Each structure stands twice: as structure tokens, then as C-alpha cells.
């Protein structure tokens, strides 16, 4: 809102939003000048924005010529859209010009029956609020009920229009404005209003000025109308009481965070969350300044969580005035009867017990080794009430002074609520990594309902472990050091049979080939038809090369490379072979023809 | 030799069988007594087909032998 206005519409949103909230406009004169310079007499919208803005600014006058007035009056007819009628009526009433309410109303109802959108209906509601009260506005008021039926219920918590928060907020503002104007209560049930409120105020940051304006107007109308006044009850500070702070403080405000000091705030009941027993009923909260207070510790409740149910009365308009709160009662813990002892394993020697008082440290150190166990027992009581407590965290922490190791154990309570802890060195060896030495013993007590969690250095304990395992394993506990790199082990090639065997079998396989060659020579296979023409040679070489390529493929190439070479070689071989075979064919056909000719001749 | 030793055996087997079949086909096609059944195919054409088919067979076999 501090930014300079970029156009009249944003000026309207800013100024009207401030007016709804009841805040003052920072620089009225500048705003007024801006509006005067930007008003456009030919557009109904701009006139409306100007008129509403000057209503918020005091002492700002915009002169309206007669033509403009005629123009506005002419706009109030059945032909213009609802938003135009709305803007025209708003402008006329903003400028203080006379307006024919009945005519406007009839135009509005006629137009509404044609336009069904939610926004149109909302604008009709606001328009009706500008018209005089003599007109029959009940038809418009019924529209409120229709709109309420059109709200979407999201999970029972939020109630909003599907168009979004802006429309919902505008609806709330318009509905209340009209209801105040007409004098009848809007037809919305209490839960619906609560849900509407949840939906409208669920966003903390708004993107557009118009959205901010609509939410501001909704907030203003919810605080100031005559029928419904939602109440918000918020604890002042954390909802916890204790002996230092025995008073539970509540802020009871309306939507605009104005405290409602006329209301009377009453505690209906306070129940313990765990036992469900009612602790307190029907007590009034006292008003001090703007805050309502109740001294809860006066009834001395035990520590823990409580459910409070609070109601706010005093005005018929209050809604959402019953609230449930969870309140925490916390207390202080004290440790008593702390005994440290070294117990011999054989139980032949009586345990030596030392009593230590908090917060002092035990004098002398204790030893725990393979013959002796170290034991600790204590009791936890509530300082104020003397009752025994069982907090959530009771830890015994042993910290090695040299290596920085820490081991934490839990002390468990027995049936009489006395906490015991025993350290057996041989059992717990692995946790300590067998690092002998002096350990400091700490007692840690904590809980959500404790005011004073305790970290207490009780004693020093010297622990000796039976075998001195390599203390170098201590550094493996440091988790954040990079781990040793893992080398990738390729899969070991498998064990193959010795070369002799495979060689033998290779020879065995190749021997039939040898046999073939020998037999061929024996039967006298002839290669006499071999003509030494170039194409023949090329063909044979190409063919041999292809076979060689097969071998190479087997040993190193992959399919794609092979196919590439094969294509080249195959092409060459094919051409040469074609040539060669064609020549052969020619020769053969010539031979056949000549032999046929010879046969023919002999037959004749 | 890769892990799948069965592949090698199978490829050898297929090579033998394929070569046998192609040889038989060539012999049938070249035989003059069968000329009636192979009208459009001259012996040279038969031989060329034989070589081509052999090339493809060996390509497959070598691929498979791993």
C-alpha cells in the first residue's frame, strides 16, 4: 500500500482496503490528486473506483459533470452486465448523486436471472447495499442463501468457493454489508462461518492487491457487523504453567485482533490428559489489561498435560466461542538418595557405598574391573509436591577423557520407582571397545514437563578391561572419515583346462580337413578349368579375404565392424564372381551347343 | 571363450549341419539329370547361391562361437 498507485483500480483496492480495516491512509492529499487526475469520465468502472476511493479519503472532492451523471444513470439498465450496474450504482452513491433505487433494483434482478456466476451474485449483493432501504431487497437477500449452498466444504475445516479465497472473502464482506443495511441476519450457520473464516485467513501473503483488499474487507466486516462476531482465543506465550509462572494467560480477540474486554471468559472444565479426571470446573478468568488470567497452580495439579475447555460469553453475537486447549503443567525435579557403589562379583566383600548430593561431585574415584561391578542408584522426586517422578529420559553417560568416546546407558526404575544402573565390565566390553581408562560419569535427566533438565557430573570411574584388545580400533568409531576406497575387482576369468588339452582337441578337429585334402588329391580332383582371367583371381582373392575376415571377427572385431568390412569385400567378390561365372557359363553353353551340334550332325 | 561354453558347441554343430545342407543343395542343383526341376537356375547361379549362403552361415556361426 505504500507503493505509488499504478492505476485507478489498484488505488481503489488500496484505499478501500485501508478503509475496511479502519486504518488511516498515509498520504491523503497525494492519493486524492492521483485519483482526480486519473478518473476517466467515460468508463463506468473508473468512475466507480474513483467514487469509492474518495469516500475513504476525507475532504476530497471530484466534480462530476452532468454528462457523466447522465451516463451513469443510463448505465443502470437491463442491458449492461451486473458488474456494470454495480459499478454505476456504487459510483452514484459514492458521489452522493441521486439514484432511482427501484429502477436499479429491477434492472439488477432482471440481469441476475441471466448471469449465474458467483461473482455476479456477489456484486449484486453489494449493489443492493447501496440502494435505499425502502426498496424491496428481500429477493437479493435470498441470494445469500443460494450462495452459501454453493460453497465447497474442504475436509470439514475450510469452506470456500471454488474460485478461490478472493471470491469467498468478497462474499463475506458483501453479505454482511447487505445484512447490516437491511436489518436481517444473514442465513449462515455458526460452523459455516467458522469454516469460512478458516479458509479466508489461511493465507498470510497475498499476491495481488485485489486479493489483499478482499481479505481486509472480510476481516473488517467480520469485526463490525451486527450479527456475528467470531472470537479467537489464543494463549499468550506458551501454554504452560509452572511454579515460576502459575498463571495461564489468554488473549481473547476478534478477527482484527482487538481485545474483547467486555466478554467474560470462563473455564468449563480442565481434565488431565492421561487420567481423564476433571481437575477444575466452572472458574472465571480474571481480566488484567488486555489479557485474561487464571491461576492454575493454586489447585496444585500434578505435572503433565491437561485439556482445557474454555467458553467466552457476554455478547449474543459471539460465535466460535468454545475452544479446547492443551496446557502443560511442568515442574522441577530433584534427585535424592544417590548411591554409588562397587559391588564385588563374587559378593564376598560387602559393597562400598558412597552417597553423593547433587550438585556436588563424588570424592575419590571408583574402580570397575573384572572383579568388581560398578552400581548407581537414585530416586527422582518432584521438588514441589514430593511425589516420585518417572521422566522420559534417564541416561547414564560415560565419557572417556582420553579418546573422547562416549557410551550412554539407560537407568531403569524398579517397582518402587528407584532407578538402578549397573556396569559389568566384561558384559559391556564391546560397547567400550575395551578401552581402559578414566571415565567421567554423567547423569542426564530430561522430560517435556520438567523445568530443569539435569546434566550432572557425578563421579570418575576407572574402568579396566580384562584383555587389552588393540586400542587402535578406537578410530573406527569416527563415522565421518572417508572409508577406504573399494577397488573394483573384475570378474576373474575362469579356470581353463591346461593348454595341452585344448591343443590336442584343436588338432583332432583339424585332422578331417587334412584328410579331405589328401583324399581330394587321391581321387584326382582337377582344377584344370581354372582360367587365369583377372576377374577369377579377384574373385578368389576376395573370397579368401572374406574367410580371413571371419577369422578376424572371431578374434577381435564386433558385428558392426565385421559387417562393414564384409560389405566392402562382399561387393568386390560378388562383382568379380559374377564376371567369372558368367564367363564360365558362356563357355559351358558354347561347349554344349557344339556337342549338340556334333550329335545332330552324326544323327543326320 | 566366454562363459557360455554351450554356445561354442552349438555353433560348431550348426556349422557342420548347415554346410552339409548347402553342399547337398549345390550338388542337386548342378546335377544335369535334375535340369528339369531347376529351369531358371544355371549351375553358375547355383554355385553363387552356395557361396552367398555359406558366407551368411559362417557369419552367424562365428558370432555365436564367442
XYZ file of C-alpha atoms in Angstrom:
670
model
C 0.000 0.000 0.000
C 2.935 2.288 0.314
C 3.810 1.869 -3.290
C 2.635 4.594 -5.656
C -0.556 3.576 -7.354
C -0.129 2.367 -10.869
C -3.690 2.778 -11.934
C -7.033 3.728 -10.588
C -8.086 0.188 -9.888
C -5.148 -0.519 -7.638
C -5.692 2.854 -5.963
C -9.225 1.792 -5.218
C -8.144 -1.541 -3.796
C -5.518 0.039 -1.632
C -7.639 2.843 -0.271
C -10.795 0.844 0.187
C -8.842 -1.931 1.865
C -7.449 0.538 4.357
C -10.899 1.941 4.881
C -12.287 -1.508 5.647
C -9.581 -2.131 8.181
C -10.212 1.187 9.785
C -6.654 2.315 9.307
C -5.579 5.735 8.185
C -4.333 6.433 4.702
C -0.745 7.662 4.889
C -0.821 10.473 2.388
C -4.320 11.575 1.657
C -3.582 14.588 -0.444
C -1.356 12.740 -2.877
C -3.902 9.973 -3.193
C -6.631 12.467 -3.860
C -4.633 14.203 -6.557
C -3.848 10.929 -8.165
C -7.475 9.989 -8.324
C -8.533 13.318 -9.715
C -6.004 13.138 -12.462
C -6.835 9.587 -13.415
C -10.545 9.496 -13.422
C -11.951 8.701 -16.797
C -15.406 10.042 -17.295
C -16.388 7.687 -19.999
C -15.791 4.467 -18.184
C -18.190 3.305 -15.534
C -15.541 1.239 -13.806
C -13.148 4.103 -13.370
C -15.889 6.303 -12.030
C -16.792 3.646 -9.537
C -13.229 3.239 -8.346
C -12.859 6.974 -8.011
C -16.128 7.342 -6.116
C -15.381 4.623 -3.595
C -11.882 5.845 -3.052
C -12.946 9.347 -2.237
C -15.429 8.015 0.243
C -12.497 6.723 2.218
C -10.463 9.890 1.888
C -11.911 12.755 3.791
C -12.039 16.148 2.196
C -11.541 15.025 -1.349
C -13.986 16.200 -3.923
C -14.273 15.252 -7.516
C -16.559 17.321 -9.629
C -18.975 15.442 -11.764
C -20.310 16.942 -14.862
C -23.884 16.482 -15.865
C -22.988 14.302 -18.771
C -21.197 11.930 -16.505
C -24.220 11.714 -14.295
C -26.480 11.021 -17.210
C -24.060 8.443 -18.412
C -24.066 6.709 -15.071
C -27.801 6.790 -14.814
C -28.038 5.383 -18.290
C -25.743 2.566 -17.317
C -28.231 1.410 -14.736
C -30.415 -0.540 -17.054
C -31.087 -4.062 -18.049
C -28.677 -4.043 -20.908
C -25.474 -3.658 -19.016
C -23.856 -6.512 -17.174
C -24.182 -6.920 -13.432
C -20.730 -5.614 -12.806
C -21.529 -2.505 -14.789
C -24.706 -1.942 -12.843
C -22.776 -2.495 -9.656
C -20.104 -0.034 -10.589
C -22.638 2.551 -11.755
C -24.726 2.347 -8.620
C -21.639 2.407 -6.474
C -20.318 5.418 -8.300
C -23.570 7.281 -7.996
C -23.884 6.685 -4.302
C -20.214 7.419 -3.783
C -20.549 10.765 -5.419
C -23.673 11.449 -3.474
C -25.846 11.690 -6.533
C -29.496 10.767 -6.539
C -30.377 7.341 -7.683
C -33.597 5.667 -8.618
C -33.456 2.651 -6.391
C -36.429 0.800 -7.711
C -35.268 1.084 -11.261
C -31.845 -0.096 -10.291
C -33.315 -2.992 -8.391
C -35.452 -4.161 -11.262
C -32.513 -3.902 -13.625
C -30.439 -5.892 -11.196
C -32.893 -8.718 -10.708
C -33.502 -8.973 -14.411
C -29.810 -9.133 -15.048
C -29.149 -11.641 -12.310
C -31.520 -14.123 -13.766
C -29.390 -14.061 -16.892
C -25.967 -14.194 -15.279
C -25.433 -17.068 -12.938
C -21.830 -16.671 -11.901
C -20.867 -16.349 -8.268
C -19.051 -13.096 -8.778
C -22.116 -11.532 -10.381
C -24.268 -12.503 -7.458
C -21.773 -11.098 -5.006
C -21.679 -7.850 -6.847
C -25.452 -7.788 -6.781
C -25.316 -8.120 -3.027
C -23.048 -5.153 -2.725
C -25.129 -3.117 -5.105
C -28.211 -3.786 -3.060
C -26.442 -2.472 -0.032
C -26.054 0.853 -1.733
C -29.719 1.147 -2.601
C -32.106 2.783 -0.244
C -33.896 0.775 2.324
C -37.356 1.372 1.017
C -36.787 -0.785 -1.958
C -37.772 -4.373 -1.715
C -34.445 -6.072 -1.325
C -35.643 -9.374 0.001
C -35.092 -11.011 -3.356
C -31.460 -10.091 -3.152
C -31.154 -11.245 0.394
C -32.311 -14.676 -0.607
C -29.351 -14.821 -2.918
C -27.149 -15.018 0.127
C -28.641 -18.334 0.991
C -28.138 -19.597 -2.525
C -24.518 -18.615 -2.453
C -23.960 -20.299 0.866
C -25.208 -23.500 -0.677
C -22.645 -23.143 -3.421
C -19.675 -23.097 -1.111
C -17.357 -26.085 -1.176
C -16.627 -27.903 2.015
C -12.991 -28.943 2.192
C -12.486 -31.614 4.797
C -14.845 -30.009 7.237
C -12.300 -27.356 8.088
C -12.450 -24.906 5.239
C -15.417 -23.585 3.375
C -14.723 -21.647 0.244
C -15.825 -21.062 -3.281
C -14.053 -22.968 -5.932
C -12.999 -19.673 -7.500
C -10.757 -19.071 -4.554
C -10.139 -17.025 -1.498
C -10.801 -13.668 -3.087
C -14.318 -14.577 -4.095
C -15.007 -16.089 -0.703
C -13.751 -13.011 1.089
C -15.748 -10.697 -1.150
C -18.798 -12.779 -0.468
C -18.386 -12.485 3.275
C -17.895 -8.737 3.091
C -20.842 -8.238 0.783
C -23.150 -10.482 2.758
C -22.517 -8.702 5.988
C -22.771 -5.286 4.404
C -26.134 -6.121 2.974
C -27.389 -7.697 6.152
C -26.429 -4.683 8.197
C -28.071 -2.458 5.683
C -31.300 -4.365 5.510
C -31.526 -5.391 9.087
C -31.861 -9.124 8.830
C -29.467 -11.759 9.972
C -27.594 -13.494 7.200
C -28.606 -17.082 6.742
C -25.344 -18.749 7.682
C -24.837 -21.267 10.389
C -22.169 -20.940 13.029
C -19.956 -23.745 11.787
C -20.142 -22.373 8.286
C -18.906 -19.037 9.461
C -16.043 -20.657 11.328
C -15.129 -22.612 8.271
C -15.327 -19.550 6.073
C -13.030 -17.776 8.425
C -10.533 -20.594 8.353
C -10.497 -20.511 4.597
C -10.186 -16.777 4.183
C -7.442 -16.274 6.705
C -5.420 -19.292 5.802
C -3.062 -17.324 3.582
C -0.505 -14.989 5.087
C 0.961 -13.455 1.947
C -1.145 -12.134 -0.855
C -0.069 -11.855 -4.426
C -2.408 -9.243 -5.766
C -3.695 -6.078 -4.286
C -7.270 -7.041 -5.018
C -6.835 -10.211 -3.009
C -5.462 -8.234 -0.090
C -8.352 -5.837 -0.368
C -10.957 -8.546 -0.331
C -9.488 -10.236 2.719
C -9.168 -6.905 4.513
C -12.804 -6.117 3.823
C -13.867 -9.505 5.026
C -11.897 -9.051 8.224
C -13.394 -5.637 8.786
C -16.900 -6.795 8.196
C -16.498 -9.788 10.483
C -15.431 -7.495 13.294
C -18.008 -4.822 12.940
C -21.271 -6.225 11.765
C -24.289 -6.514 13.920
C -24.911 -10.195 13.851
C -21.977 -12.475 14.070
C -18.704 -11.838 15.769
C -16.173 -14.594 15.613
C -13.938 -14.817 18.606
C -10.351 -16.020 18.659
C -8.768 -17.353 21.801
C -5.003 -17.533 21.777
C -2.712 -18.311 24.678
C -0.295 -15.531 25.422
C 3.097 -17.218 25.192
C 3.445 -20.984 25.534
C 0.511 -22.751 27.042
C 2.374 -23.927 30.079
C 2.208 -23.209 33.775
C 4.684 -23.965 36.445
C 5.674 -22.704 39.833
C 7.510 -19.773 38.403
C 4.673 -18.922 36.121
C 1.487 -20.072 37.822
C -0.851 -18.012 35.718
C -2.345 -19.135 32.422
C -2.775 -16.120 30.183
C -5.168 -15.958 27.276
C -5.760 -13.371 24.643
C -9.395 -13.185 23.582
C -9.762 -11.104 20.462
C -11.916 -10.678 17.449
C -10.816 -11.176 13.896
C -8.944 -7.892 13.770
C -7.009 -8.716 16.936
C -8.865 -6.198 19.001
C -9.233 -7.469 22.526
C -12.781 -8.040 23.651
C -12.705 -6.680 27.111
C -16.414 -6.811 27.676
C -16.539 -10.549 27.405
C -16.430 -12.891 30.315
C -14.161 -15.856 29.891
C -14.941 -18.973 31.801
C -13.223 -22.288 32.170
C -15.748 -25.010 31.651
C -13.527 -27.848 32.762
C -9.909 -28.935 32.921
C -9.159 -32.578 32.522
C -5.899 -34.412 32.909
C -4.901 -35.830 29.568
C -3.707 -39.147 30.905
C -6.185 -39.968 33.614
C -9.175 -38.040 32.267
C -10.097 -36.908 35.719
C -11.629 -33.477 35.971
C -9.409 -31.226 37.969
C -11.220 -27.923 37.863
C -14.601 -26.731 36.726
C -16.524 -23.530 36.048
C -13.950 -20.994 37.053
C -13.804 -17.449 35.785
C -10.742 -15.898 34.226
C -9.787 -12.523 35.635
C -9.173 -9.612 33.287
C -5.925 -7.723 33.636
C -5.258 -5.153 30.967
C -5.951 -6.908 27.699
C -5.220 -10.417 28.885
C -7.378 -12.894 30.751
C -5.640 -14.790 33.503
C -6.220 -17.790 35.642
C -4.024 -19.040 38.419
C -3.960 -22.708 37.732
C -1.299 -23.754 40.185
C -3.494 -22.797 43.109
C -5.148 -26.166 42.926
C -1.769 -27.904 42.833
C -2.137 -30.166 39.873
C 0.352 -32.940 39.213
C 2.677 -32.321 36.305
C 1.627 -33.421 32.867
C -0.714 -32.366 30.110
C -4.245 -31.103 30.606
C -7.173 -30.496 28.268
C -8.896 -27.213 28.909
C -12.278 -26.245 27.565
C -12.887 -22.508 27.560
C -16.024 -20.574 26.699
C -16.458 -16.871 26.047
C -19.763 -15.169 26.758
C -21.121 -11.704 27.001
C -22.463 -10.804 23.663
C -25.077 -12.562 21.625
C -23.036 -12.107 18.553
C -20.166 -14.260 19.645
C -19.597 -17.351 17.651
C -16.751 -19.826 17.793
C -16.601 -19.122 21.451
C -15.883 -22.562 22.806
C -12.321 -23.686 22.472
C -10.240 -26.642 23.607
C -6.661 -26.043 24.623
C -3.855 -28.286 25.685
C -1.971 -26.922 28.639
C 1.206 -28.275 30.034
C 1.992 -28.203 33.711
C 5.645 -28.528 34.358
C 7.582 -28.857 37.493
C 11.090 -29.212 38.812
C 12.806 -32.433 39.516
C 15.189 -33.187 42.317
C 17.480 -36.132 42.699
C 17.699 -37.769 46.093
C 19.300 -40.818 47.587
C 22.089 -41.123 45.099
C 24.271 -44.094 45.912
C 27.391 -45.112 44.097
C 28.894 -48.435 44.939
C 31.351 -51.002 43.747
C 29.944 -54.432 44.094
C 32.206 -57.386 44.075
C 31.221 -60.071 41.640
C 31.632 -62.879 43.972
C 29.708 -60.954 46.532
C 32.191 -61.909 49.125
C 33.002 -58.377 50.116
C 30.217 -56.044 51.129
C 29.589 -53.221 48.697
C 31.133 -49.892 49.492
C 28.503 -47.256 49.140
C 29.045 -43.592 48.776
C 26.284 -41.121 48.969
C 26.522 -38.088 46.761
C 24.436 -34.972 46.956
C 23.504 -33.007 43.882
C 25.258 -30.926 42.507
C 28.466 -31.919 44.181
C 30.769 -34.474 42.702
C 31.749 -37.649 44.454
C 35.110 -37.541 46.123
C 37.555 -40.154 45.093
C 37.185 -42.321 42.081
C 35.654 -45.711 41.702
C 37.131 -48.697 40.035
C 35.381 -51.238 37.935
C 37.276 -54.145 36.557
C 36.850 -57.840 36.089
C 36.215 -58.458 39.772
C 34.028 -55.557 40.594
C 30.897 -54.078 39.134
C 30.010 -50.506 39.496
C 26.438 -49.656 40.532
C 24.447 -46.480 40.795
C 21.025 -45.948 42.260
C 18.945 -42.821 42.733
C 15.454 -41.510 43.138
C 13.693 -38.721 41.343
C 11.129 -36.634 43.123
C 9.073 -33.632 42.326
C 10.501 -30.767 44.290
C 7.164 -29.127 44.924
C 4.875 -31.981 45.643
C 7.218 -34.681 46.868
C 5.736 -37.265 44.539
C 8.008 -39.593 42.644
C 8.542 -38.856 39.011
C 9.257 -41.048 36.033
C 10.651 -38.748 33.398
C 11.187 -39.867 29.815
C 14.939 -39.580 29.730
C 17.172 -41.019 32.411
C 20.584 -41.646 30.956
C 23.926 -42.519 32.384
C 26.740 -41.339 30.177
C 30.351 -42.436 30.468
C 32.882 -40.282 28.730
C 36.407 -41.405 28.170
C 38.666 -38.499 28.821
C 41.493 -39.575 26.591
C 39.899 -40.923 23.484
C 36.701 -38.911 23.559
C 34.498 -41.962 23.426
C 31.082 -41.854 24.956
C 28.789 -44.634 25.927
C 25.253 -43.984 27.072
C 23.102 -46.335 29.099
C 19.552 -46.116 30.336
C 18.774 -46.355 34.004
C 15.582 -48.238 34.679
C 13.232 -47.842 37.596
C 12.183 -50.787 39.647
C 8.826 -51.291 41.290
C 9.486 -48.726 43.989
C 10.484 -46.073 41.468
C 14.110 -46.259 42.438
C 16.409 -46.038 39.440
C 19.254 -48.506 39.244
C 22.179 -48.866 36.922
C 24.903 -51.459 36.997
C 28.023 -51.612 34.924
C 29.510 -55.010 34.341
C 32.817 -54.635 32.616
C 33.001 -57.987 30.962
C 29.482 -57.791 29.607
C 29.811 -54.311 28.259
C 33.229 -54.737 26.803
C 32.183 -54.369 23.184
C 30.468 -51.089 23.721
C 33.565 -49.594 25.195
C 35.852 -51.152 22.624
C 37.863 -52.369 25.594
C 39.478 -49.006 26.065
C 40.500 -48.847 29.666
C 40.988 -45.617 31.447
C 39.267 -42.950 33.421
C 35.728 -42.187 32.515
C 33.604 -39.357 33.784
C 30.112 -40.359 34.725
C 27.243 -38.059 33.905
C 23.638 -38.365 34.871
C 21.163 -36.918 32.364
C 17.515 -36.384 33.308
C 15.035 -34.819 30.938
C 11.327 -34.644 30.157
C 8.879 -32.342 28.436
C 7.276 -31.399 31.714
C 10.483 -30.638 33.545
C 11.636 -27.140 34.051
C 15.153 -28.089 34.947
C 16.716 -30.870 32.975
C 19.821 -32.134 34.668
C 23.300 -32.861 33.404
C 25.393 -33.756 36.369
C 28.935 -34.951 36.557
C 28.620 -37.458 39.316
C 31.975 -39.154 39.608
C 35.035 -40.504 37.901
C 35.204 -44.177 37.213
C 38.321 -46.061 36.296
C 37.467 -48.986 34.151
C 39.876 -51.769 33.440
C 39.090 -54.300 30.853
C 40.359 -57.854 31.093
C 42.208 -58.200 27.804
C 43.868 -55.343 26.145
C 42.490 -55.708 22.703
C 44.056 -53.498 20.139
C 43.043 -49.991 21.115
C 43.655 -48.903 17.589
C 40.145 -49.967 16.812
C 39.007 -46.846 18.561
C 39.371 -44.735 15.477
C 36.950 -46.833 13.568
C 34.178 -45.213 15.522
C 34.699 -41.987 13.762
C 31.986 -42.184 11.214
C 32.746 -39.199 9.121
C 36.124 -40.078 7.835
C 36.170 -41.281 4.240
C 36.170 -45.015 4.109
C 38.940 -46.905 2.351
C 38.404 -46.991 -1.345
C 36.959 -50.139 -2.759
C 38.803 -51.333 -5.790
C 36.654 -52.822 -8.448
C 37.511 -56.418 -8.952
C 36.767 -57.554 -12.426
C 35.407 -60.980 -12.590
C 38.246 -63.350 -12.555
C 38.486 -65.287 -15.769
C 37.584 -68.842 -15.160
C 39.963 -71.616 -14.696
C 40.610 -73.154 -18.029
C 41.910 -76.564 -18.706
C 45.593 -76.698 -19.428
C 46.685 -75.698 -22.884
C 47.751 -79.206 -23.767
C 44.217 -80.496 -23.691
C 42.820 -77.750 -25.859
C 45.660 -78.082 -28.310
C 45.003 -81.772 -28.628
C 41.399 -81.199 -29.403
C 42.200 -78.490 -31.908
C 44.411 -80.919 -33.754
C 41.681 -83.525 -33.579
C 39.209 -81.142 -35.167
C 41.527 -80.048 -37.882
C 42.552 -83.544 -38.873
C 39.457 -84.243 -41.003
C 40.373 -81.196 -43.048
C 43.738 -82.727 -43.707
C 42.024 -85.954 -44.589
C 39.851 -84.095 -47.060
C 42.809 -82.585 -48.835
C 44.562 -85.935 -49.042
C 41.510 -87.659 -50.436
C 40.934 -84.922 -52.950
C 44.409 -85.401 -54.313
C 43.876 -89.127 -54.315
C 40.746 -89.055 -56.384
C 42.344 -86.556 -58.645
C 40.173 -83.545 -58.193
C 41.018 -81.338 -61.055
C 41.466 -77.665 -61.187
C 42.022 -77.652 -64.869
C 39.180 -75.305 -65.541
C 40.963 -72.625 -63.685
C 41.439 -69.787 -66.183
C 43.739 -67.030 -65.149
C 41.466 -64.214 -66.047
C 41.663 -61.134 -63.804
C 38.136 -61.482 -62.547
C 38.802 -65.016 -61.491
C 41.816 -64.013 -59.495
C 39.978 -61.166 -57.907
C 37.145 -63.463 -57.074
C 39.332 -65.986 -55.386
C 41.274 -63.399 -53.506
C 38.082 -61.728 -52.386
C 36.632 -64.999 -51.252
C 39.755 -65.851 -49.307
C 39.700 -62.405 -47.764
C 36.150 -62.968 -46.606
C 37.149 -66.159 -44.922
C 40.050 -64.374 -43.327
C 37.645 -61.695 -42.132
C 35.601 -64.375 -40.444
C 38.657 -65.433 -38.507
C 39.453 -61.872 -37.523
C 35.871 -61.387 -36.482
C 36.186 -64.319 -34.198
C 39.260 -62.961 -32.518
C 38.687 -59.291 -32.256
C 36.075 -57.433 -34.222
C 32.447 -56.926 -33.260
C 29.463 -57.402 -35.539
C 29.232 -53.873 -36.858
C 32.786 -53.586 -37.899
C 32.584 -57.017 -39.462
C 29.506 -56.121 -41.399
C 31.220 -53.030 -42.696
C 34.238 -54.939 -43.962
C 32.045 -57.746 -45.183
C 30.002 -55.347 -47.256
C 33.105 -53.996 -48.975
C 34.693 -57.357 -49.552
C 31.422 -58.957 -50.464
C 30.707 -56.322 -53.047
C 34.057 -56.802 -54.709
C 33.839 -60.566 -54.582
C 30.334 -60.556 -55.909
C 31.213 -58.473 -58.903
C 34.289 -60.472 -59.694
C 32.497 -63.732 -59.136
C 29.655 -62.662 -61.303
C 32.056 -61.916 -64.090
C 33.861 -65.175 -63.656
C 30.775 -67.304 -63.516
C 29.280 -65.555 -66.486
C 32.382 -66.348 -68.474
C 32.170 -69.915 -67.296
C 28.548 -70.074 -68.291
C 29.313 -68.747 -71.727
C 31.994 -71.351 -72.170
C 29.730 -74.100 -70.968
C 26.879 -73.119 -73.212
C 29.229 -72.881 -76.164
C 30.556 -76.354 -75.325
C 27.072 -77.747 -75.027
C 25.993 -76.180 -78.247
C 28.958 -77.511 -80.106
C 28.423 -81.001 -78.679
C 24.739 -80.856 -79.530
C 25.620 -79.674 -82.971
C 28.056 -82.584 -83.329
C 25.387 -85.033 -82.154
C 22.901 -83.575 -84.532
C 25.297 -83.880 -87.386
C 26.078 -87.515 -86.602
C 22.381 -88.312 -86.406
C 21.832 -86.861 -89.819
C 35.884 -68.310 -24.792
C 33.018 -66.803 -22.906
C 31.100 -68.265 -20.050
C 28.535 -69.867 -22.204
C 30.504 -72.836 -23.393
C 27.382 -74.418 -24.770
C 27.252 -71.629 -27.308
C 30.509 -72.748 -28.835
C 29.447 -76.333 -29.121
C 26.158 -75.342 -30.629
C 27.772 -73.076 -33.176
C 30.107 -75.843 -34.300
C 27.213 -78.168 -34.594
C 25.177 -75.713 -36.612
C 28.129 -75.021 -38.857
C 28.502 -78.697 -39.668
C 24.832 -79.212 -40.317
C 24.491 -76.056 -42.363
C 27.450 -76.826 -44.512
C 26.131 -80.283 -45.168
C 22.791 -78.956 -46.262
C 24.266 -76.331 -48.513
C 26.576 -78.852 -50.119
C 23.730 -81.207 -50.828
C 21.699 -78.415 -52.335
C 24.532 -77.441 -54.604
C 25.037 -80.943 -55.776
C 21.388 -81.391 -56.526
C 21.203 -78.164 -58.425
C 24.271 -78.795 -60.510
C 23.387 -82.342 -61.484
C 22.358 -82.300 -65.163
C 19.834 -85.067 -64.566
C 17.815 -82.698 -62.432
C 17.778 -79.997 -65.016
C 14.026 -80.274 -65.382
C 13.362 -79.122 -61.868
C 15.609 -76.093 -61.910
C 14.618 -74.288 -65.041
C 15.712 -70.806 -64.252
C 18.833 -71.607 -62.315
C 22.068 -72.221 -64.144
C 24.886 -74.100 -62.433
C 26.822 -70.940 -62.057
C 23.909 -69.318 -60.335
C 23.682 -72.331 -58.077
C 27.306 -72.008 -57.168
C 26.959 -68.310 -56.463
C 23.988 -69.010 -54.212
C 26.021 -71.622 -52.453
C 28.806 -69.186 -51.748
C 26.428 -66.491 -50.542
C 24.590 -68.806 -48.225
C 27.871 -70.072 -46.884
C 29.005 -66.568 -46.118
C 25.910 -65.855 -44.095
C 26.158 -69.163 -42.315
C 29.723 -68.552 -41.301
C 28.965 -65.052 -40.142
C 26.317 -66.378 -37.822
C 28.468 -69.240 -36.644
C 31.454 -67.049 -35.886
C 29.245 -64.663 -33.997
C 27.817 -67.459 -31.982
C 31.006 -69.266 -31.206
C 32.020 -66.411 -28.923
